[in-house]
Amino acid sequence: MTIRFDEKVAIVTGAGGGLGRVYAHKLAERGAKVVVNDLGGPIDKESPNALRAADAVVKEIMDMGGEAIASFDSVADAEGAAKIVDTALGTYGKLDILINNAGNLFQAPFTDMPIEQYQALINVHLFGAIYMTRAALEPMRTNGYGRVVYTSSGSGLVGFNGQAVYGATKTAMVGFQNCLLLEEANRDILFNTLVPTADSRMSAGILPEHLRGFLTPENVSPAVVWMASDACNVNGKILVAGGGFFGAVELVRSKGVLIDPTRPITVEMYDEKFAELSDMRDATPYMANMTNLENRLKERGFL
Ligand code: NAI
């Protein structure tokens, strides 16, 4: 099946370079009208040339016959996010796709990093996704359609030296989408999270040299384009893409143990059972705590 975006309107945040630029290109190539958002500038602060990045990407898209408009507002404040969505609505009349890709990075041992840098990371990655979603949801509801993509990172899911706060914000995307999708369950609005790896300004100096050639943004983009499309029929997934590898990540839980809850449970009993309760060999997808508990209590005759 050919995947097309004719009549679809997309916002890609942080699309002035790196991964976002390629997502914007790929969506536009397949017919989407794209708001190319980026406040521009270097990785850690605004530059005097701030407006150039998004403009350049719009020009590239127009030159190849696509439709796009630049947006220079920041995702990191509610007003900026609302303006980005207004750009889509004002120019193209609706919003179908939101790719939350904008990002900044400061890297330092946790206790060495100035507090302002914690805040800047949280503002862009966490509040950026929150504000953009807040602004985008109403038009998507009106539209009866939405595809929302968040960007997580291996930094949070497995850890990375010097990226504690960055990693925390990236893993927060998973909790955010898990709750949102319940609220939007009756609508055709789907939320999925990408875990990318690509050679970009942000990952410069971090990726192993012998793998860099494979780690192009183009080799991530099919996963994002799919998540943004009608072909996407999944909700709340965490999908990994990088260097030609594509996969999915899931939270799992050990089989665990049920200790008689009608009698006092001591820490020594917990200690004694620890090896068994944390044995992951029979792990299954993590489901709601109450469902699991109910099943286990029934199995043991407590209910
Ligand atoms: P990049 O630095 O090339 O692109 C990020 C873009 O976001 C920049 O153009 C920047 O100007 C823009 N931006 C920053 N703050 C903004 C704001 N407040 N409002 C609007 N735009 C803003 O980096 P890259 O690698 O393309 O990163 C894209 C996303 O992927 C980021 O969210 C990053 O955290 C994530 N990521 C990247 C990985 C990689 O291997 N490159 C690994 C894991 C996650």
mmCIF file of C-alpha atoms and ligand atoms in Angstrom:
data_model
loop_
_atom_site.group_PDB
_atom_site.id
_atom_site.type_symbol
_atom_site.label_atom_id
_atom_site.label_comp_id
_atom_site.label_asym_id
_atom_site.label_seq_id
_atom_site.Cartn_x
_atom_site.Cartn_y
_atom_site.Cartn_z
ATOM 1 C CA MET A 1 0.000 0.000 0.000
ATOM 2 C CA THR A 2 1.376 3.390 -0.951
ATOM 3 C CA ILE A 3 1.291 5.741 1.977
ATOM 4 C CA ARG A 4 0.137 9.248 1.052
ATOM 5 C CA PHE A 5 -0.700 12.424 2.949
ATOM 6 C CA ASP A 6 -2.775 14.297 0.361
ATOM 7 C CA GLU A 7 -5.061 16.781 2.145
ATOM 8 C CA LYS A 8 -3.243 16.127 5.430
ATOM 9 C CA VAL A 9 -1.752 18.958 7.485
ATOM 10 C CA ALA A 10 1.276 18.248 9.649
ATOM 11 C CA ILE A 11 3.336 20.143 12.194
ATOM 12 C CA VAL A 12 6.913 19.022 12.729
ATOM 13 C CA THR A 13 8.567 20.817 15.644
ATOM 14 C CA GLY A 14 12.313 21.336 15.612
ATOM 15 C CA ALA A 15 12.278 20.725 11.865
ATOM 16 C CA GLY A 16 15.011 23.198 10.954
ATOM 17 C CA GLY A 17 17.662 20.482 10.917
ATOM 18 C CA GLY A 18 18.535 16.941 11.974
ATOM 19 C CA LEU A 19 15.712 14.441 12.200
ATOM 20 C CA GLY A 20 12.858 16.948 12.015
ATOM 21 C CA ARG A 21 14.010 18.365 8.693
ATOM 22 C CA VAL A 22 13.945 14.905 7.133
ATOM 23 C CA TYR A 23 10.511 14.124 8.606
ATOM 24 C CA ALA A 24 9.182 17.375 7.114
ATOM 25 C CA HIS A 25 10.675 16.478 3.717
ATOM 26 C CA LYS A 26 9.295 12.951 3.733
ATOM 27 C CA LEU A 27 5.787 14.048 4.722
ATOM 28 C CA ALA A 28 5.762 16.820 2.098
ATOM 29 C CA GLU A 29 7.092 14.464 -0.602
ATOM 30 C CA ARG A 30 4.003 12.342 -0.012
ATOM 31 C CA GLY A 31 1.562 15.209 -0.246
ATOM 32 C CA ALA A 32 1.319 16.672 3.276
ATOM 33 C CA LYS A 33 1.148 20.395 3.894
ATOM 34 C CA VAL A 34 3.793 20.946 6.534
ATOM 35 C CA VAL A 35 4.374 23.562 9.212
ATOM 36 C CA VAL A 36 8.141 23.533 9.591
ATOM 37 C CA ASN A 37 8.675 24.793 13.127
ATOM 38 C CA ASP A 38 12.060 25.675 14.532
ATOM 39 C CA LEU A 39 13.331 28.549 16.576
ATOM 40 C CA GLY A 40 16.691 27.922 14.945
ATOM 41 C CA GLY A 41 20.081 28.633 16.392
ATOM 42 C CA PRO A 42 22.722 26.484 17.967
ATOM 43 C CA ILE A 43 21.936 23.494 20.108
ATOM 44 C CA ASP A 44 22.097 25.252 23.452
ATOM 45 C CA LYS A 45 20.943 28.805 22.842
ATOM 46 C CA GLU A 46 19.241 31.062 20.356
ATOM 47 C CA SER A 47 21.481 32.551 17.722
ATOM 48 C CA PRO A 48 21.180 35.833 15.857
ATOM 49 C CA ASN A 49 20.469 33.713 12.750
ATOM 50 C CA ALA A 50 17.540 32.074 14.482
ATOM 51 C CA LEU A 51 15.050 32.378 11.660
ATOM 52 C CA ARG A 52 17.129 30.759 8.989
ATOM 53 C CA ALA A 53 16.728 27.053 9.671
ATOM 54 C CA ALA A 54 12.972 26.717 9.220
ATOM 55 C CA ASP A 55 12.981 29.067 6.227
ATOM 56 C CA ALA A 56 15.658 27.012 4.508
ATOM 57 C CA VAL A 57 13.708 23.786 4.984
ATOM 58 C CA VAL A 58 10.516 25.394 3.650
ATOM 59 C CA LYS A 59 12.439 26.548 0.586
ATOM 60 C CA GLU A 60 13.801 23.026 0.020
ATOM 61 C CA ILE A 61 10.270 21.610 0.209
ATOM 62 C CA MET A 62 8.793 24.269 -2.102
ATOM 63 C CA ASP A 63 11.647 23.728 -4.580
ATOM 64 C CA MET A 64 10.686 20.091 -4.890
ATOM 65 C CA GLY A 65 7.033 21.069 -5.449
ATOM 66 C CA GLY A 66 5.760 20.538 -1.919
ATOM 67 C CA GLU A 67 3.746 22.792 0.392
ATOM 68 C CA ALA A 68 5.178 24.138 3.613
ATOM 69 C CA ILE A 69 5.238 27.175 5.857
ATOM 70 C CA ALA A 70 7.848 28.196 8.399
ATOM 71 C CA SER A 71 7.112 28.788 12.075
ATOM 72 C CA PHE A 72 9.669 30.263 14.433
ATOM 73 C CA ASP A 73 7.845 30.028 17.727
ATOM 74 C CA SER A 74 9.135 28.047 20.660
ATOM 75 C CA VAL A 75 7.379 24.899 21.818
ATOM 76 C CA ALA A 76 8.655 25.683 25.315
ATOM 77 C CA ASP A 77 5.934 28.179 26.195
ATOM 78 C CA ALA A 78 2.192 27.784 25.946
ATOM 79 C CA GLU A 79 1.749 30.905 23.841
ATOM 80 C CA GLY A 80 4.429 29.834 21.347
ATOM 81 C CA ALA A 81 2.889 26.375 21.043
ATOM 82 C CA ALA A 82 -0.555 27.870 20.429
ATOM 83 C CA LYS A 83 0.918 30.055 17.694
ATOM 84 C CA ILE A 84 2.491 27.042 15.993
ATOM 85 C CA VAL A 85 -0.900 25.319 15.892
ATOM 86 C CA ASP A 86 -2.540 28.574 14.743
ATOM 87 C CA THR A 87 -0.070 28.690 11.859
ATOM 88 C CA ALA A 88 -1.383 25.316 10.683
ATOM 89 C CA LEU A 89 -5.031 26.281 11.180
ATOM 90 C CA GLY A 90 -4.661 29.773 9.705
ATOM 91 C CA THR A 91 -2.724 28.591 6.649
ATOM 92 C CA TYR A 92 -4.219 25.198 5.892
ATOM 93 C CA GLY A 93 -7.490 25.179 7.862
ATOM 94 C CA LYS A 94 -6.951 22.085 10.020
ATOM 95 C CA LEU A 95 -4.410 19.890 11.780
ATOM 96 C CA ASP A 96 -4.005 16.131 11.288
ATOM 97 C CA ILE A 97 -0.470 15.309 12.381
ATOM 98 C CA LEU A 98 1.769 16.544 15.183
ATOM 99 C CA ILE A 99 5.363 15.349 15.340
ATOM 100 C CA ASN A 100 6.886 16.472 18.651
ATOM 101 C CA ASN A 101 10.535 16.455 17.714
ATOM 102 C CA ALA A 102 12.028 19.729 19.002
ATOM 103 C CA GLY A 103 14.830 19.206 21.445
ATOM 104 C CA ASN A 104 17.823 20.714 23.214
ATOM 105 C CA LEU A 105 20.664 19.036 25.041
ATOM 106 C CA PHE A 106 22.998 19.965 27.854
ATOM 107 C CA GLN A 107 25.360 17.292 28.989
ATOM 108 C CA ALA A 108 27.111 17.270 32.377
ATOM 109 C CA PRO A 109 27.280 15.169 35.536
ATOM 110 C CA PHE A 110 23.972 15.691 37.340
ATOM 111 C CA THR A 111 25.304 17.724 40.266
ATOM 112 C CA ASP A 112 27.523 19.883 38.025
ATOM 113 C CA MET A 113 24.699 21.038 35.771
ATOM 114 C CA PRO A 114 23.291 24.470 36.586
ATOM 115 C CA ILE A 115 19.661 24.409 37.692
ATOM 116 C CA GLU A 116 18.728 26.682 34.748
ATOM 117 C CA GLN A 117 19.822 23.919 32.386
ATOM 118 C CA TYR A 118 17.545 21.408 34.117
ATOM 119 C CA GLN A 119 14.743 23.865 33.565
ATOM 120 C CA ALA A 120 15.632 24.499 29.938
ATOM 121 C CA LEU A 121 15.591 20.755 29.250
ATOM 122 C CA ILE A 122 12.258 20.264 30.984
ATOM 123 C CA ASN A 123 10.781 23.301 29.249
ATOM 124 C CA VAL A 124 11.616 22.119 25.747
ATOM 125 C CA HIS A 125 11.167 18.362 26.003
ATOM 126 C CA LEU A 126 8.416 17.936 28.586
ATOM 127 C CA PHE A 127 6.503 21.213 28.585
ATOM 128 C CA GLY A 128 7.092 21.479 24.828
ATOM 129 C CA ALA A 129 5.215 18.209 24.267
ATOM 130 C CA ILE A 130 2.549 19.182 26.816
ATOM 131 C CA TYR A 131 1.895 22.651 25.367
ATOM 132 C CA MET A 132 1.890 21.405 21.782
ATOM 133 C CA THR A 133 -0.550 18.618 22.637
ATOM 134 C CA ARG A 134 -2.778 21.008 24.568
ATOM 135 C CA ALA A 135 -2.968 23.328 21.564
ATOM 136 C CA ALA A 136 -3.354 20.541 19.000
ATOM 137 C CA LEU A 137 -6.004 18.359 20.606
ATOM 138 C CA GLU A 138 -9.046 20.593 20.170
ATOM 139 C CA PRO A 139 -8.499 21.050 16.412
ATOM 140 C CA MET A 140 -7.845 17.320 16.094
ATOM 141 C CA ARG A 141 -11.083 16.530 17.914
ATOM 142 C CA THR A 142 -12.970 18.907 15.615
ATOM 143 C CA ASN A 143 -11.252 17.249 12.708
ATOM 144 C CA GLY A 144 -12.131 13.779 14.026
ATOM 145 C CA TYR A 145 -8.606 12.639 13.289
ATOM 146 C CA GLY A 146 -5.125 12.921 14.732
ATOM 147 C CA ARG A 147 -1.749 11.248 14.675
ATOM 148 C CA VAL A 148 0.601 12.415 17.430
ATOM 149 C CA VAL A 149 4.212 11.337 17.720
ATOM 150 C CA TYR A 150 6.442 11.949 20.738
ATOM 151 C CA THR A 151 10.191 11.550 20.796
ATOM 152 C CA SER A 152 11.774 9.590 23.605
ATOM 153 C CA SER A 153 15.375 8.479 23.910
ATOM 154 C CA GLY A 154 17.536 5.582 24.911
ATOM 155 C CA SER A 155 19.045 8.076 27.367
ATOM 156 C CA GLY A 156 16.048 7.728 29.611
ATOM 157 C CA LEU A 157 14.959 4.204 28.770
ATOM 158 C CA VAL A 158 18.377 2.660 29.426
ATOM 159 C CA GLY A 159 20.438 5.583 30.743
ATOM 160 C CA PHE A 160 23.303 7.703 29.450
ATOM 161 C CA ASN A 161 26.105 9.396 31.380
ATOM 162 C CA GLY A 162 25.570 13.124 31.838
ATOM 163 C CA GLN A 163 21.961 13.101 30.618
ATOM 164 C CA ALA A 164 19.931 12.501 33.786
ATOM 165 C CA VAL A 165 17.423 15.321 33.393
ATOM 166 C CA TYR A 166 17.288 15.002 29.607
ATOM 167 C CA GLY A 167 16.641 11.264 30.062
ATOM 168 C CA ALA A 168 13.907 11.911 32.614
ATOM 169 C CA THR A 169 12.039 14.240 30.260
ATOM 170 C CA LYS A 170 12.333 11.820 27.351
ATOM 171 C CA THR A 171 10.961 8.889 29.346
ATOM 172 C CA ALA A 172 8.131 11.128 30.534
ATOM 173 C CA MET A 173 6.758 10.955 26.979
ATOM 174 C CA VAL A 174 5.722 7.367 27.646
ATOM 175 C CA GLY A 175 3.649 8.238 30.703
ATOM 176 C CA PHE A 176 2.155 11.215 28.928
ATOM 177 C CA GLN A 177 0.929 9.225 25.942
ATOM 178 C CA ASN A 178 -0.292 6.307 28.063
ATOM 179 C CA CYS A 179 -2.698 8.576 29.935
ATOM 180 C CA LEU A 180 -3.701 10.709 26.959
ATOM 181 C CA LEU A 181 -4.708 7.787 24.816
ATOM 182 C CA LEU A 182 -7.249 6.752 27.457
ATOM 183 C CA GLU A 183 -8.842 10.196 27.346
ATOM 184 C CA GLU A 184 -9.035 10.163 23.542
ATOM 185 C CA ALA A 185 -9.953 6.485 23.254
ATOM 186 C CA ASN A 186 -13.219 7.096 21.419
ATOM 187 C CA ARG A 187 -11.648 9.230 18.748
ATOM 188 C CA ASP A 188 -9.376 8.432 15.824
ATOM 189 C CA ILE A 189 -6.516 10.211 17.567
ATOM 190 C CA LEU A 190 -3.479 8.000 18.111
ATOM 191 C CA PHE A 191 -0.384 8.658 20.221
ATOM 192 C CA ASN A 192 2.888 6.836 19.705
ATOM 193 C CA THR A 193 6.457 7.431 20.814
ATOM 194 C CA LEU A 194 9.624 7.120 18.793
ATOM 195 C CA VAL A 195 13.044 6.213 20.168
ATOM 196 C CA PRO A 196 15.414 7.371 17.410
ATOM 197 C CA THR A 197 19.139 7.139 16.887
ATOM 198 C CA ALA A 198 20.655 9.330 14.204
ATOM 199 C CA ASP A 199 23.711 11.323 13.397
ATOM 200 C CA SER A 200 22.750 14.934 13.996
ATOM 201 C CA ARG A 201 23.993 18.092 15.596
ATOM 202 C CA MET A 202 22.623 16.850 18.909
ATOM 203 C CA SER A 203 24.329 13.465 18.778
ATOM 204 C CA ALA A 204 27.643 14.817 17.450
ATOM 205 C CA GLY A 205 30.542 13.265 19.339
ATOM 206 C CA ILE A 206 28.281 10.724 21.052
ATOM 207 C CA LEU A 207 27.736 8.061 18.383
ATOM 208 C CA PRO A 208 30.390 5.401 17.656
ATOM 209 C CA GLU A 209 32.361 6.505 14.590
ATOM 210 C CA HIS A 210 32.073 3.144 12.775
ATOM 211 C CA LEU A 211 28.241 3.243 12.980
ATOM 212 C CA ARG A 212 27.654 6.859 12.022
ATOM 213 C CA GLY A 213 27.363 6.113 8.303
ATOM 214 C CA PHE A 214 24.293 3.936 8.931
ATOM 215 C CA LEU A 215 22.694 6.328 11.382
ATOM 216 C CA THR A 216 21.165 8.800 8.959
ATOM 217 C CA PRO A 217 17.920 10.654 9.784
ATOM 218 C CA GLU A 218 16.566 9.047 6.577
ATOM 219 C CA ASN A 219 17.003 5.645 8.210
ATOM 220 C CA VAL A 220 14.756 6.738 11.108
ATOM 221 C CA SER A 221 12.112 8.551 9.071
ATOM 222 C CA PRO A 222 10.048 5.563 7.779
ATOM 223 C CA ALA A 223 8.972 4.794 11.357
ATOM 224 C CA VAL A 224 7.815 8.370 11.953
ATOM 225 C CA VAL A 225 6.102 8.710 8.597
ATOM 226 C CA TRP A 226 4.269 5.443 9.314
ATOM 227 C CA MET A 227 3.187 6.624 12.789
ATOM 228 C CA ALA A 228 1.847 9.794 11.165
ATOM 229 C CA SER A 229 -0.133 7.921 8.516
ATOM 230 C CA ASP A 230 -3.460 6.176 8.057
ATOM 231 C CA ALA A 231 -1.524 2.913 8.009
ATOM 232 C CA CYS A 232 -0.789 3.401 11.700
ATOM 233 C CA ASN A 233 -3.375 1.453 13.661
ATOM 234 C CA VAL A 234 -1.517 1.196 16.964
ATOM 235 C CA ASN A 235 -1.807 3.423 20.012
ATOM 236 C CA GLY A 236 0.646 3.948 22.835
ATOM 237 C CA LYS A 237 3.539 2.076 21.267
ATOM 238 C CA ILE A 238 7.202 2.817 21.852
ATOM 239 C CA LEU A 239 8.936 2.254 18.531
ATOM 240 C CA VAL A 240 12.689 2.186 18.042
ATOM 241 C CA ALA A 241 14.408 3.238 14.816
ATOM 242 C CA GLY A 242 18.023 3.808 13.874
ATOM 243 C CA GLY A 243 20.587 2.718 11.299
ATOM 244 C CA GLY A 244 18.114 0.431 9.526
ATOM 245 C CA PHE A 245 17.005 -1.318 12.728
ATOM 246 C CA PHE A 246 13.327 -1.014 13.598
ATOM 247 C CA GLY A 247 11.664 -2.521 16.656
ATOM 248 C CA ALA A 248 9.331 -1.973 19.595
ATOM 249 C CA VAL A 249 9.869 -1.591 23.331
ATOM 250 C CA GLU A 250 7.399 -2.701 25.968
ATOM 251 C CA LEU A 251 7.194 -2.570 29.748
ATOM 252 C CA VAL A 252 7.043 -6.064 31.174
ATOM 253 C CA ARG A 253 6.457 -7.387 34.675
ATOM 254 C CA SER A 254 7.789 -10.490 36.355
ATOM 255 C CA LYS A 255 5.347 -13.239 37.267
ATOM 256 C CA GLY A 256 5.897 -12.028 40.817
ATOM 257 C CA VAL A 257 4.581 -13.607 43.994
ATOM 258 C CA LEU A 258 1.388 -13.182 45.952
ATOM 259 C CA ILE A 259 1.933 -13.237 49.707
ATOM 260 C CA ASP A 260 -1.166 -13.856 51.823
ATOM 261 C CA PRO A 261 -2.534 -10.280 52.155
ATOM 262 C CA THR A 262 -4.849 -11.171 55.032
ATOM 263 C CA ARG A 263 -1.874 -11.577 57.409
ATOM 264 C CA PRO A 264 0.908 -9.132 58.263
ATOM 265 C CA ILE A 265 3.560 -9.099 55.525
ATOM 266 C CA THR A 266 7.020 -8.401 56.932
ATOM 267 C CA VAL A 267 10.072 -7.023 55.171
ATOM 268 C CA GLU A 268 11.826 -10.322 55.954
ATOM 269 C CA MET A 269 9.139 -12.173 53.988
ATOM 270 C CA TYR A 270 9.702 -9.749 51.109
ATOM 271 C CA ASP A 271 13.482 -10.285 51.365
ATOM 272 C CA GLU A 272 13.060 -14.053 51.306
ATOM 273 C CA LYS A 273 10.922 -13.845 48.165
ATOM 274 C CA PHE A 274 12.992 -11.204 46.392
ATOM 275 C CA ALA A 275 14.825 -13.546 43.986
ATOM 276 C CA GLU A 276 11.525 -15.128 42.956
ATOM 277 C CA LEU A 277 9.498 -11.913 42.673
ATOM 278 C CA SER A 278 12.149 -10.233 40.541
ATOM 279 C CA ASP A 279 12.816 -13.221 38.271
ATOM 280 C CA MET A 280 12.016 -11.935 34.774
ATOM 281 C CA ARG A 281 12.017 -15.295 32.986
ATOM 282 C CA ASP A 282 8.216 -15.537 32.815
ATOM 283 C CA ALA A 283 7.653 -11.792 32.376
ATOM 284 C CA THR A 284 4.502 -10.654 30.577
ATOM 285 C CA PRO A 285 3.347 -7.233 29.336
ATOM 286 C CA TYR A 286 2.699 -4.910 32.250
ATOM 287 C CA MET A 287 -1.013 -4.429 32.684
ATOM 288 C CA ALA A 288 -2.983 -2.324 35.133
ATOM 289 C CA ASN A 289 -2.129 -3.225 38.728
ATOM 290 C CA MET A 290 -5.711 -3.817 39.768
ATOM 291 C CA THR A 291 -6.422 -6.303 36.985
ATOM 292 C CA ASN A 292 -3.326 -8.265 37.876
ATOM 293 C CA LEU A 293 -4.111 -8.229 41.591
ATOM 294 C CA GLU A 294 -7.689 -9.333 41.059
ATOM 295 C CA ASN A 295 -6.559 -12.269 38.920
ATOM 296 C CA ARG A 296 -3.908 -13.332 41.396
ATOM 297 C CA LEU A 297 -6.241 -13.063 44.395
ATOM 298 C CA LYS A 298 -8.812 -15.200 42.538
ATOM 299 C CA GLU A 299 -6.147 -17.807 41.652
ATOM 300 C CA ARG A 300 -5.267 -18.184 45.317
ATOM 301 C CA GLY A 301 -8.882 -18.232 46.502
ATOM 302 C CA PHE A 302 -8.831 -14.870 48.305
ATOM 303 C CA LEU A 303 -11.638 -13.538 46.099
HETATM 304 P P1 NAI B 1 18.815 18.622 16.381
HETATM 305 O O1 NAI B 1 19.492 19.460 17.389
HETATM 306 O O2 NAI B 1 19.414 18.508 15.023
HETATM 307 O O3 NAI B 1 17.309 19.096 16.198
HETATM 308 C C1 NAI B 1 16.528 19.631 17.220
HETATM 309 C C2 NAI B 1 15.866 20.884 16.705
HETATM 310 O O4 NAI B 1 14.943 21.367 17.685
HETATM 311 C C3 NAI B 1 16.876 22.014 16.444
HETATM 312 O O5 NAI B 1 16.786 22.417 15.084
HETATM 313 C C4 NAI B 1 16.470 23.118 17.411
HETATM 314 O O6 NAI B 1 16.639 24.422 16.894
HETATM 315 C C5 NAI B 1 15.000 22.785 17.642
HETATM 316 N N1 NAI B 1 14.496 23.349 18.893
HETATM 317 C C6 NAI B 1 15.121 23.394 20.094
HETATM 318 N N2 NAI B 1 14.364 24.016 20.997
HETATM 319 C C7 NAI B 1 13.211 24.359 20.364
HETATM 320 C C8 NAI B 1 12.038 25.030 20.786
HETATM 321 N N3 NAI B 1 11.900 25.449 22.041
HETATM 322 N N4 NAI B 1 11.048 25.209 19.877
HETATM 323 C C9 NAI B 1 11.190 24.785 18.599
HETATM 324 N N5 NAI B 1 12.295 24.154 18.151
HETATM 325 C C10 NAI B 1 13.289 23.947 19.023
HETATM 326 O O7 NAI B 1 18.673 17.180 17.044
HETATM 327 P P2 NAI B 1 18.042 15.808 16.505
HETATM 328 O O8 NAI B 1 19.036 14.771 16.793
HETATM 329 O O9 NAI B 1 17.514 15.948 15.149
HETATM 330 O O10 NAI B 1 16.869 15.604 17.574
HETATM 331 C C11 NAI B 1 15.510 15.522 17.269
HETATM 332 C C12 NAI B 1 14.781 14.884 18.443
HETATM 333 O O11 NAI B 1 15.199 13.539 18.603
HETATM 334 C C13 NAI B 1 15.035 15.577 19.785
HETATM 335 O O12 NAI B 1 13.835 15.590 20.536
HETATM 336 C C14 NAI B 1 16.045 14.678 20.452
HETATM 337 O O13 NAI B 1 15.993 14.780 21.867
HETATM 338 C C15 NAI B 1 15.591 13.319 19.958
HETATM 339 N N6 NAI B 1 16.601 12.284 19.976
HETATM 340 C C16 NAI B 1 17.631 12.280 19.095
HETATM 341 C C17 NAI B 1 18.547 11.246 19.102
HETATM 342 C C18 NAI B 1 19.649 11.167 18.101
HETATM 343 O O14 NAI B 1 20.320 10.104 18.063
HETATM 344 N N7 NAI B 1 19.868 12.188 17.281
HETATM 345 C C19 NAI B 1 18.451 10.147 20.082
HETATM 346 C C20 NAI B 1 17.300 10.216 20.922
HETATM 347 C C21 NAI B 1 16.419 11.253 20.870
#
